[in-house]
Amino acid sequence: AAPRMQLTVQDLDTIIESHPEAMTSGAGFKFATNGSIVGKHLDGKTVDVDTAHDAYAQGATIVINDIAKLWPALKAHTRTMEDELRIPVSANLYLTPEEERGFNPHYDMDDTFVLQLEGQKEWVVWEAGGWPEGDDRSTSPLRDQRERMHDTPPESVPRYHVMMRPGDVLYIPRGVSHVAATAASANSLHIT
């Protein structure tokens, strides 16, 4: 039988409780709100369900990096993508409360597919480039460069706005700036 690809917010409690070794804050598990990583006092400590619920209730996005290692159905899909694309594939999970955003406008160092699982999230995507003069990145940053976060969006007009709904997939090339926020009606659960 094909592995179940559905993941719900309720499943997250089970994942957190079942994998305490992976729930150490810092690189693998973090909270983000309005452009900043929060809860730095937790760095290196195990995050439990109650801590995650408290941070979420205060408006934080829950981020679990490498979620495919903890969710067998997704692991099978990332392996299939690796075979098809012939490149390494990883997956990160983002759970954001309604009317919140975890990160400021930024670009990533990898090509990104966004899969919306629950709720709705509005994405604003700019053309490649477009940051104010003096920004030290190239149009297509090299892998050894750092990702850049900005407090303000690029000066150029966004290329598009898109409201992602469950089942929608969005592709964002590396170096293309974007920002996302949840809709007013519900939280958002997506995987990149």
PDB file of C-alpha atoms in Angstrom, residues 25-26 30-33 36-44 55:
ATOM      1  CA  SER A  25      15.692  23.451  19.863  1.00  0.00           C
ATOM      2  CA  GLY A  26      18.221  25.117  17.651  1.00  0.00           C
ATOM      3  CA  LYS A  30      12.731  26.272  16.357  1.00  0.00           C
ATOM      4  CA  PHE A  31      10.081  28.901  16.848  1.00  0.00           C
ATOM      5  CA  ALA A  32       9.880  31.964  14.612  1.00  0.00           C
ATOM      6  CA  THR A  33       7.707  35.051  14.798  1.00  0.00           C
ATOM      7  CA  SER A  36      12.948  36.447  14.251  1.00  0.00           C
ATOM      8  CA  ILE A  37      13.820  33.130  15.812  1.00  0.00           C
ATOM      9  CA  VAL A  38      12.362  33.180  19.326  1.00  0.00           C
ATOM     10  CA  GLY A  39      12.851  31.055  22.404  1.00  0.00           C
ATOM     11  CA  LYS A  40      16.642  31.155  22.211  1.00  0.00           C
ATOM     12  CA  HIS A  41      16.698  30.289  25.917  1.00  0.00           C
ATOM     13  CA  LEU A  42      15.631  26.795  24.831  1.00  0.00           C
ATOM     14  CA  ASP A  43      18.667  26.239  22.604  1.00  0.00           C
ATOM     15  CA  GLY A  44      19.826  22.669  22.927  1.00  0.00           C
ATOM     16  CA  ALA A  55       4.900  29.123  21.809  1.00  0.00           C
TER      17      ALA A  55
END
